[in-house]
XYZ file of C-alpha atoms in Angstrom:
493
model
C 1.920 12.637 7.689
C 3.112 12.737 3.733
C 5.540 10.615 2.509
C 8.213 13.265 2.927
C 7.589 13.559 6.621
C 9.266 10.434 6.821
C 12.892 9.317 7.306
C 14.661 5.922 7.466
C 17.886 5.433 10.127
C 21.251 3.639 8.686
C 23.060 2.146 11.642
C 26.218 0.578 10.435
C 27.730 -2.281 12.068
C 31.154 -2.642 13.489
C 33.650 -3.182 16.671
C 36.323 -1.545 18.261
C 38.757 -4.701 17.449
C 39.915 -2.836 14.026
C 41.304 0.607 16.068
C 40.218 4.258 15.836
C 41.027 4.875 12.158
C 38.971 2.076 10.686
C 36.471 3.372 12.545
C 36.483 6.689 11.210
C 36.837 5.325 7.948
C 33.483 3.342 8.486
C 31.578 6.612 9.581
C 33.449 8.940 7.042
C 31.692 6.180 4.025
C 28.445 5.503 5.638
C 27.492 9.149 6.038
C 28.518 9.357 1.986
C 26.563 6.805 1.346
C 23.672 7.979 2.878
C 24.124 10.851 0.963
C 24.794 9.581 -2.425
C 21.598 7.487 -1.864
C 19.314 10.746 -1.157
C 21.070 12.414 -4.109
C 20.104 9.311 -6.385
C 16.705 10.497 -6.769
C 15.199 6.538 -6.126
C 14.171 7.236 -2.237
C 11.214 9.043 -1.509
C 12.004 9.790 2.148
C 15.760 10.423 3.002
C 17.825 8.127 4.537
C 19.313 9.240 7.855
C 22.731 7.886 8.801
C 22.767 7.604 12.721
C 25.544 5.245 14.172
C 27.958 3.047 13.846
C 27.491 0.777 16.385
C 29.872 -1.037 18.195
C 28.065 -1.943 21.406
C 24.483 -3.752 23.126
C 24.150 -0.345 24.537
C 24.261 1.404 21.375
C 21.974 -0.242 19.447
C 19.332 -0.908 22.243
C 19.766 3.003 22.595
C 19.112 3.638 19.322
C 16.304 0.952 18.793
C 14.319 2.895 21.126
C 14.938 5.913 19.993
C 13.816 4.960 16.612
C 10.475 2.948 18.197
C 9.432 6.580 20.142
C 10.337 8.656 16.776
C 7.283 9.057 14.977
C 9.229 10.703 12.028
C 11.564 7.403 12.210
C 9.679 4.955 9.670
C 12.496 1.778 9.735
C 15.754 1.284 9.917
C 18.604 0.061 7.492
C 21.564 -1.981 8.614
C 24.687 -2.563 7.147
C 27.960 -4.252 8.323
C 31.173 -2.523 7.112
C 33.422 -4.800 9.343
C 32.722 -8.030 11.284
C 29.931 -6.568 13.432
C 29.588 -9.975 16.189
C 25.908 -9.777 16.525
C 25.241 -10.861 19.848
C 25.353 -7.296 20.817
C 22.600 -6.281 17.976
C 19.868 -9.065 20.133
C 18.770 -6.302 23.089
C 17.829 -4.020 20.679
C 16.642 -6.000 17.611
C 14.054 -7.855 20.121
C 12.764 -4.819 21.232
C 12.154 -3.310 17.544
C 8.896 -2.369 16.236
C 10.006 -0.281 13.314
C 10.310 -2.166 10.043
C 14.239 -3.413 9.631
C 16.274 -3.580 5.988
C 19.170 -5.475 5.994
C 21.321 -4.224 3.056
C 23.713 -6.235 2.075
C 25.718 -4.508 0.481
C 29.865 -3.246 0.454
C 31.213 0.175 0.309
C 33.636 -1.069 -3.159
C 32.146 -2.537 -6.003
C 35.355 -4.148 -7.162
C 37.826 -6.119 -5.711
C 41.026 -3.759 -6.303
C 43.618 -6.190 -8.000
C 47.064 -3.994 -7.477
C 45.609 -2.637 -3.864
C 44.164 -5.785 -1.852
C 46.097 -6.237 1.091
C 45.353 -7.369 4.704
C 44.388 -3.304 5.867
C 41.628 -3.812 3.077
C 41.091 -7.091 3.986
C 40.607 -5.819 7.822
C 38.359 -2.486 6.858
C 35.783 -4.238 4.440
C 34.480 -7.113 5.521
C 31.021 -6.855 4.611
C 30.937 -10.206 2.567
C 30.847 -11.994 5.758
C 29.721 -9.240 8.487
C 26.377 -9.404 6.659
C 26.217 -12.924 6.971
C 26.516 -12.588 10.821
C 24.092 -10.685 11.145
C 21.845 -12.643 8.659
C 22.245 -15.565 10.980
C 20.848 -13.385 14.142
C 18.069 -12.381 12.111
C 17.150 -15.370 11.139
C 17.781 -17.232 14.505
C 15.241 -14.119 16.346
C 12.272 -14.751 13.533
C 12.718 -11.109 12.935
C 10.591 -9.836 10.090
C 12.222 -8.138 7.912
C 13.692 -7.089 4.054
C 17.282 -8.546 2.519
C 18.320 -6.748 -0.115
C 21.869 -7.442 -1.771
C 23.984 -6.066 -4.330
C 25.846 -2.690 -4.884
C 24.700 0.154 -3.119
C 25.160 2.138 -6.394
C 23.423 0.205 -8.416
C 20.200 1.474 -9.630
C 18.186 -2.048 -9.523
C 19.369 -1.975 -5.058
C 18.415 1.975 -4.594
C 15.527 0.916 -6.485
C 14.598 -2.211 -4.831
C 15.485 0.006 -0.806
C 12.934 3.048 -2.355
C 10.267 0.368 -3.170
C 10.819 -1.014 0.609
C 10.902 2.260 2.432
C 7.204 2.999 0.621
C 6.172 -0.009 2.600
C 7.381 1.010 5.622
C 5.302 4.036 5.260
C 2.165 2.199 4.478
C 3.109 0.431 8.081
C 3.434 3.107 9.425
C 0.527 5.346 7.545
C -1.672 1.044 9.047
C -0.755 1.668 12.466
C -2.272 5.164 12.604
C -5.523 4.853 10.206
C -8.803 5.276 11.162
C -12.032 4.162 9.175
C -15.215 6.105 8.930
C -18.352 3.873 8.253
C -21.151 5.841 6.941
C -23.530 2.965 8.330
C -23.207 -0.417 8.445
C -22.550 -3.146 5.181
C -24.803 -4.209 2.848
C -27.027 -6.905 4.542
C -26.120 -10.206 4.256
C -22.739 -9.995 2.816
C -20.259 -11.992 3.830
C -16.696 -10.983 3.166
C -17.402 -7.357 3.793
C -18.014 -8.647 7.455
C -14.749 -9.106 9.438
C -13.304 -8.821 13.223
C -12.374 -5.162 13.905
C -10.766 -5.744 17.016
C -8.195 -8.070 15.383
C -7.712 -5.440 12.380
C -6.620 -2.845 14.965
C -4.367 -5.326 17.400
C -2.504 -6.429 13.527
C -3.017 -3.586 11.445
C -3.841 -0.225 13.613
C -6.632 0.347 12.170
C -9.558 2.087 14.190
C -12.775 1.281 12.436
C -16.057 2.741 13.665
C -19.172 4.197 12.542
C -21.270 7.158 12.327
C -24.921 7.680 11.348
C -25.748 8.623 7.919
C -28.150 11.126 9.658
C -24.849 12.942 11.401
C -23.707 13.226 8.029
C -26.998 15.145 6.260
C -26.239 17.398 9.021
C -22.738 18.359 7.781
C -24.797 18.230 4.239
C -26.695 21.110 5.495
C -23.897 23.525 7.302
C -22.056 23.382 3.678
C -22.395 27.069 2.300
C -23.065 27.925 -1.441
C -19.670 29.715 -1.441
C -17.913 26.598 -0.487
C -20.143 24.568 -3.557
C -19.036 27.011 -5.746
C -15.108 26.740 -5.056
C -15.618 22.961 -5.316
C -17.635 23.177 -8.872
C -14.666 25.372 -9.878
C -12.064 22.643 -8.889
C -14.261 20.170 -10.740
C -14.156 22.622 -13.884
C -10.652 22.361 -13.625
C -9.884 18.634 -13.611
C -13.200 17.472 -15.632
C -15.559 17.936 -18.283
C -18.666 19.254 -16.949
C -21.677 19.518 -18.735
C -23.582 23.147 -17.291
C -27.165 21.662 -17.903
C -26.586 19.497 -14.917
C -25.221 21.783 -12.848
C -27.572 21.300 -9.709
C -27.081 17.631 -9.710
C -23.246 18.573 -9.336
C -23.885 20.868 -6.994
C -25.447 18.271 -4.634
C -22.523 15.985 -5.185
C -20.298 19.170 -3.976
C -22.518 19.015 -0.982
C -22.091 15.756 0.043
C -17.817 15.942 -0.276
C -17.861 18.358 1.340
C -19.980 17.231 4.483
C -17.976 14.139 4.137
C -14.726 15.580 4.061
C -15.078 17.852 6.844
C -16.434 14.724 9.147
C -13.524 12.580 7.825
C -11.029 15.274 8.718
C -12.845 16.325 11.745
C -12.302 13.000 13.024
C -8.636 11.610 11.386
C -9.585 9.600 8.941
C -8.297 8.761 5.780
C -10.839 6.186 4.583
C -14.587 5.739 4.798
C -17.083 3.269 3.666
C -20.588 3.594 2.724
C -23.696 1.313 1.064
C -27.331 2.487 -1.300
C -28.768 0.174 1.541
C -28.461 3.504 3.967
C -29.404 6.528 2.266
C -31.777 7.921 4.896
C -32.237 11.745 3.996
C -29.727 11.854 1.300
C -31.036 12.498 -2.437
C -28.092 11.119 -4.214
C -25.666 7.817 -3.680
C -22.057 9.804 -3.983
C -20.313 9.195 -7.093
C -18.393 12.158 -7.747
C -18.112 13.097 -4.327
C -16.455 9.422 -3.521
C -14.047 9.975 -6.569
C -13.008 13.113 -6.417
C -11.965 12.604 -2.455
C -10.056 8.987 -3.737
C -8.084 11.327 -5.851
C -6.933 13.370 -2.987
C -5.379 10.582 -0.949
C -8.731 8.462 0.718
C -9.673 5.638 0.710
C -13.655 4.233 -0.347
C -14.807 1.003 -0.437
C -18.133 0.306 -1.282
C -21.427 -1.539 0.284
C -19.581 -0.559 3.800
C -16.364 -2.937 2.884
C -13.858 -1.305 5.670
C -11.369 -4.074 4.709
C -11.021 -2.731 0.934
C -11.072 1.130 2.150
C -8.891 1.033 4.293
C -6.271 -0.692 1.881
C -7.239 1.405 -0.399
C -6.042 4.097 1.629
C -2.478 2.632 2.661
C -1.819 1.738 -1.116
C -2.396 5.693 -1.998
C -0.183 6.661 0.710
C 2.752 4.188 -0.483
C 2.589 5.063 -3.795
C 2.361 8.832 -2.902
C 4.430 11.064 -5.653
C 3.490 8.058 -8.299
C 1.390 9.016 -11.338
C 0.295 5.299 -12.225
C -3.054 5.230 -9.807
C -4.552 3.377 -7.347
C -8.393 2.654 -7.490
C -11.233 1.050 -5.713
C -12.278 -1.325 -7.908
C -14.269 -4.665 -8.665
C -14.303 -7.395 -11.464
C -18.213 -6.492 -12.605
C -18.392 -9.048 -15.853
C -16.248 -11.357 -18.217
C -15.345 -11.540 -21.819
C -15.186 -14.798 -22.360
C -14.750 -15.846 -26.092
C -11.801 -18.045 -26.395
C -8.248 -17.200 -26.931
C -9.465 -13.155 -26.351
C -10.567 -13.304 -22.887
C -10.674 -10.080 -20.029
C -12.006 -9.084 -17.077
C -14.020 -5.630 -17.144
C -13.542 -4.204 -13.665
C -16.004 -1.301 -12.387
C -18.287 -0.196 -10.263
C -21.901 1.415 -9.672
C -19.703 4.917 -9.080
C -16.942 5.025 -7.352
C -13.864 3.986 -9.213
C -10.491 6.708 -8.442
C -9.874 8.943 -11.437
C -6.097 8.317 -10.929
C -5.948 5.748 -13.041
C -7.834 7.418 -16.031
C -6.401 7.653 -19.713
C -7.297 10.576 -20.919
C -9.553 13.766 -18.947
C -12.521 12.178 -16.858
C -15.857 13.615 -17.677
C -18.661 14.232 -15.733
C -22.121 12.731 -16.184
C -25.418 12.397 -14.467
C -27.325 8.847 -15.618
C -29.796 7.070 -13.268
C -28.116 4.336 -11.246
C -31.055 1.829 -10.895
C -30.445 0.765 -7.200
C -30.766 2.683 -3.691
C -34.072 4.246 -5.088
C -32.433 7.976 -5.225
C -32.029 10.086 -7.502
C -29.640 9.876 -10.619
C -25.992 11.080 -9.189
C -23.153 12.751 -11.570
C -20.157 10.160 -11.781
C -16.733 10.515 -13.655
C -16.888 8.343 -16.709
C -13.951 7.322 -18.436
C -11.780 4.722 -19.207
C -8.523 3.003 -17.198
C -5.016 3.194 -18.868
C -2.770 0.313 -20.245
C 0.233 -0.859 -18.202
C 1.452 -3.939 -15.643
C -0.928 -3.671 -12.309
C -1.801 -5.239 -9.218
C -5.305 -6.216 -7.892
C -5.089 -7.234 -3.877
C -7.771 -8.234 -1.615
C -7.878 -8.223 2.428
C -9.842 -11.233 3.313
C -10.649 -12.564 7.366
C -10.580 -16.033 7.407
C -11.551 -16.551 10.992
C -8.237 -15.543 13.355
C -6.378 -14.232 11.363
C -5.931 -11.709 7.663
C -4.982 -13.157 4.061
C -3.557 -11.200 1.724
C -4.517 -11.877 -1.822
C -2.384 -10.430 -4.676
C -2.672 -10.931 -8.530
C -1.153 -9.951 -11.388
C -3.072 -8.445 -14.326
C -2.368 -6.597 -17.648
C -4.617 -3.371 -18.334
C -5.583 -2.704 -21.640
C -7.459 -0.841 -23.295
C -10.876 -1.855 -23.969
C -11.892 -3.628 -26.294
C -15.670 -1.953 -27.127
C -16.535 1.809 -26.546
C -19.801 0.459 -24.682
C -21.036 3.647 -25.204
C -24.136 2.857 -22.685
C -22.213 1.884 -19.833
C -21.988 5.481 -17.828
C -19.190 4.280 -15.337
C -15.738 4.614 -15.275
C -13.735 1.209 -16.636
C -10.450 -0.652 -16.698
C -10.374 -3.897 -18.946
C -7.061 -6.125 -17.993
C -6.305 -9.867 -18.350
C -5.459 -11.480 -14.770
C -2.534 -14.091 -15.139
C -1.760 -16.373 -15.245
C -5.361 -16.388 -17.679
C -8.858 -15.545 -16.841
C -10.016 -19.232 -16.349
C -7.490 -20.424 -14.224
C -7.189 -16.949 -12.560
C -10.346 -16.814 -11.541
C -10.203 -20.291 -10.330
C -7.476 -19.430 -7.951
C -8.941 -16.542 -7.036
C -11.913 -18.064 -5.932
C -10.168 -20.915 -4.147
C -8.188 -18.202 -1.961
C -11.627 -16.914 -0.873
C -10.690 -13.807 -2.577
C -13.618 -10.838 -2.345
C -15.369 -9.111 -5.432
C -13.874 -6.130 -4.085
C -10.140 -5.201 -4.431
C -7.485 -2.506 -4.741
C -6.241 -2.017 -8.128
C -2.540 -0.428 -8.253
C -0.231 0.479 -11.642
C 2.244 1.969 -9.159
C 2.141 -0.982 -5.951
C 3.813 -4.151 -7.007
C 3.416 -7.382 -5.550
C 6.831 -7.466 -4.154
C 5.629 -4.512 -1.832
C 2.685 -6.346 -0.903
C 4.458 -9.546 0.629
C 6.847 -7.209 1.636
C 3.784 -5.182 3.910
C 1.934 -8.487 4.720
C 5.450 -9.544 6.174
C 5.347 -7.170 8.296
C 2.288 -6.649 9.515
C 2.486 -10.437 10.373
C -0.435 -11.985 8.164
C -0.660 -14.679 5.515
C 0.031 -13.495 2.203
C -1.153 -14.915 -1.358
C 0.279 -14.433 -4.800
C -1.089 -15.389 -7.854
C 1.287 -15.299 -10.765
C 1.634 -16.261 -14.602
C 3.149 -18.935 -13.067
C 0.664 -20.233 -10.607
C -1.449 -23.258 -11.390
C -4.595 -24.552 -9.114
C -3.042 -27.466 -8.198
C 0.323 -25.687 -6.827
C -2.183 -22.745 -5.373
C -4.129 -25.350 -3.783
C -1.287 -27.446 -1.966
C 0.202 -23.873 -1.040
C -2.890 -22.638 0.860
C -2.950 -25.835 2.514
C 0.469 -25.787 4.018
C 0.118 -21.931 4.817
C -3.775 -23.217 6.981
C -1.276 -25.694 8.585
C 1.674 -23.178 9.202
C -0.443 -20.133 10.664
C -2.520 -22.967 13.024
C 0.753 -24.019 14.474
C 1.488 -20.516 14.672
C -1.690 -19.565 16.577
C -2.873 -17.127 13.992
């Protein structure tokens, strides 16, 4: 499912104490609301008003409604009037949709000449939220506060961000990981417990021999190599007097494609360690599928392809990009000081500054072959690198904040594609924390995902999450991660 297959229920809270009319009154704003909101242009799924409930039986109605509904993605609660919140616990215990409590009120100003005790009666969100705040709070339920007026662009904002979450949950819960082989042998954080990923996060991680795959290499017709070529024409540079190492690169999307769709997924993982029968390592072929929506990670890292993939599908509609990516070697002359990320191949030309080109250089590892690659270089702009890390029981999130620029040298003998940023709070001390987090060397790079998103998704999938800031020293990062070891012990996690 896209991001517009999606929808997001608004159940409004009241009680029957305030008579008929304010009732009708309550419905009569909530459905404009709802409307005014999907007019707004800042949600990317619409937002569905459903109730206003007044009863246990309701909401627990509705709750399961909304848990059966695979179009249903979360839902967002408001309280118009004093909604007593006792009669929200049935339902709310049973939820397993993400919940947004918007805090919000139906006026944005208090009317001076108008106030009277009706008005008083009819909006009484200023303290109805607060109920239901406390019951929220008292049932542990994850979930998303956002407060201020529903008009306002920073809250519509602020819910659109949230619902693209709620998608990634539910875009988790569904995924399913291809391995092209196994990892790269005797790595260590590309290892991790699949079972757990798919009783926290969904995910369905398994494997298929590389030799399946030369199979689908060899049912691929010449008719279908030359529609793909074209496509490439389209989006790339291509130089003709490498044409047949293209081709083969055509081959192998193609063979992976049709496996990956054969089989639902929407992220694979591969590694030059298990090449058996293939000519080329895919570059191009890896690429140009990121750019349609997959995810990749490299040296068979599941982990990083399949966030990879759930960071594509919430930032769906986007034009900022979302890459595979890894932190390949430092610039480290003082006061001027970046990070050059990159990999052997396979970096997503979504987050390219000008046209990609394609190449063909050898790659000096996995004994193949030379492959074609895109080559070119990342944009500037605010980003996000995160990494999924198992620490033995349970997932840790690791988020940091970096700065893209552009780089600093052409290195006009590097054949890869490249992104040069500065991760805050400085390289040094970033990479210090980084370390100390047990962050990998693989991550997701985002321009369009922010950090606010992520703890918002680690929140709900229930895992430990990690931010490292311009704000965050060692010391503070330090005594942090050993509170949160403490915390998710007690926890059981």
């Amino acid at each position: 499912m896209s991001m517009h297959d999606y929808e997001f229920w608004f159940v409004v809270g009241s009680q029957f104490l305030y008579g008929e009319e304010v009732l009708e009154t309550v419905a009569a704003r909530a459905a404009e609301m709802a409307a005014a909101l999907n007019a707004s242009g800042s949600l990317p799924c619409p937002l569905i008003y459903k109730v206003t409930a007044k009863t246990c039986g309701e909401i627990t109605d509705l709750v399961r409604e909304a848990n059966h509904d695979p179009r249903c993605a979360g839902i967002v609660a408001w309280c118009h009037t004093f909604s007593p919140s006792k009669m929200w616990i049935n339902g709310l215990v049973d939820l397993r949709k993400p919940y947004c409590h918007l805090a919000t009120q139906y006026n944005r100003d208090i009317p001076n000449e108008q106030i009277d005790m009706d008005f008083m009666n009819l909006n009484q969100a200023a303290h109805g939220d607060r109920e239901h705040g406390f019951l929220g709070a008292r049932l542990r339920l994850p979930r998303k506060v956002i407060a201020g007026y529903w008009q306002d662009e920073a809250v519509q904002r602020r819910l659109g961000d949230w619902m693209r979450v709620a998608v990634g949950v539910a875009f988790s819960r569904s995924l399913k990981v291809m391995r092209f082989g196994d990892n790269m042998r005797e790595v260590a954080v590309t290892e991790g417990d699949k079972v757990e990923a798919q009783i926290k996060l969904g995910w369905q991680v398994n494997t298929w021999p590389v030799g399946q795959l030369v199979e689908a290499m060899e049912a691929v017709t010449e008719e279908q190599i030359d529609a793909l070529v074209e496509e490439y024409r389209q989006n790339y540079d291509l130089n003709p007097d490498d044409l047949e190492t293209i081709r083969y690169q055509a081959r192998e999307e193609l063979a992976m494609k049709a496996m990956l769709d054969g089989e639902g997924c929407m992220a694979f993982a591969n590694t030059f360690q298990d090449l058996y029968g293939m000519r080329q390592l895919p570059g191009l072929a890896t690429q140009h599928l990121m750019a349609q929506g997959y995810g990749y990670g490299g040296e068979g890292d599941w982990k990083v392809a399949a966030m990879t993939a759930i960071l594509k599908a919430m930032s769906e509609g986007q034009n900022g990009g979302t890459a595979f990516m890894e932190d390949y070697t430092y610039h480290l002359e003082p006061g001027n000081q970046y990070s050059l990320g990159a990999h052997m191949l396979e970096v997503c030309p979504s987050v390219a500054a000008e046209r990609p080109r394609i190449e063909v250089h050898p790659l000096g590892i996995g004994d193949r072959e030379p492959p074609a690659r895109l080559v070119f270089e990342g944009h500037e702009g605010e980003a996000i690198v995160v990494s999924l890390v198992d620490m033995g029981g349970r997932f840790r999130l690791i988020c940091q904040d970096i700065r893209c620029v552009k780089p600093i040298f052409p290195m006009p003998n590097l054949p890869v594609a490249r992104v040069m940023w500065q991760p805050l709070p400085d390289l040094t001390t970033g990479v210090e924390c980084w370390i100390t987090a047990g962050g990998a060397h693989h991550t997701v790079l985002s321009y369009d995902v922010t950090a606010e998103q992520m703890r918002d998704w680690a929140r709900m999938m229930d895992i430990e999450f990690v931010h490292i800031t311009e704000d965050t020293t060692l010391e503070n990062l330090e005594h942090d991660l050993f509170l949160s070891d403490l915390a998710w012990k007690l926890r059981g996690r």
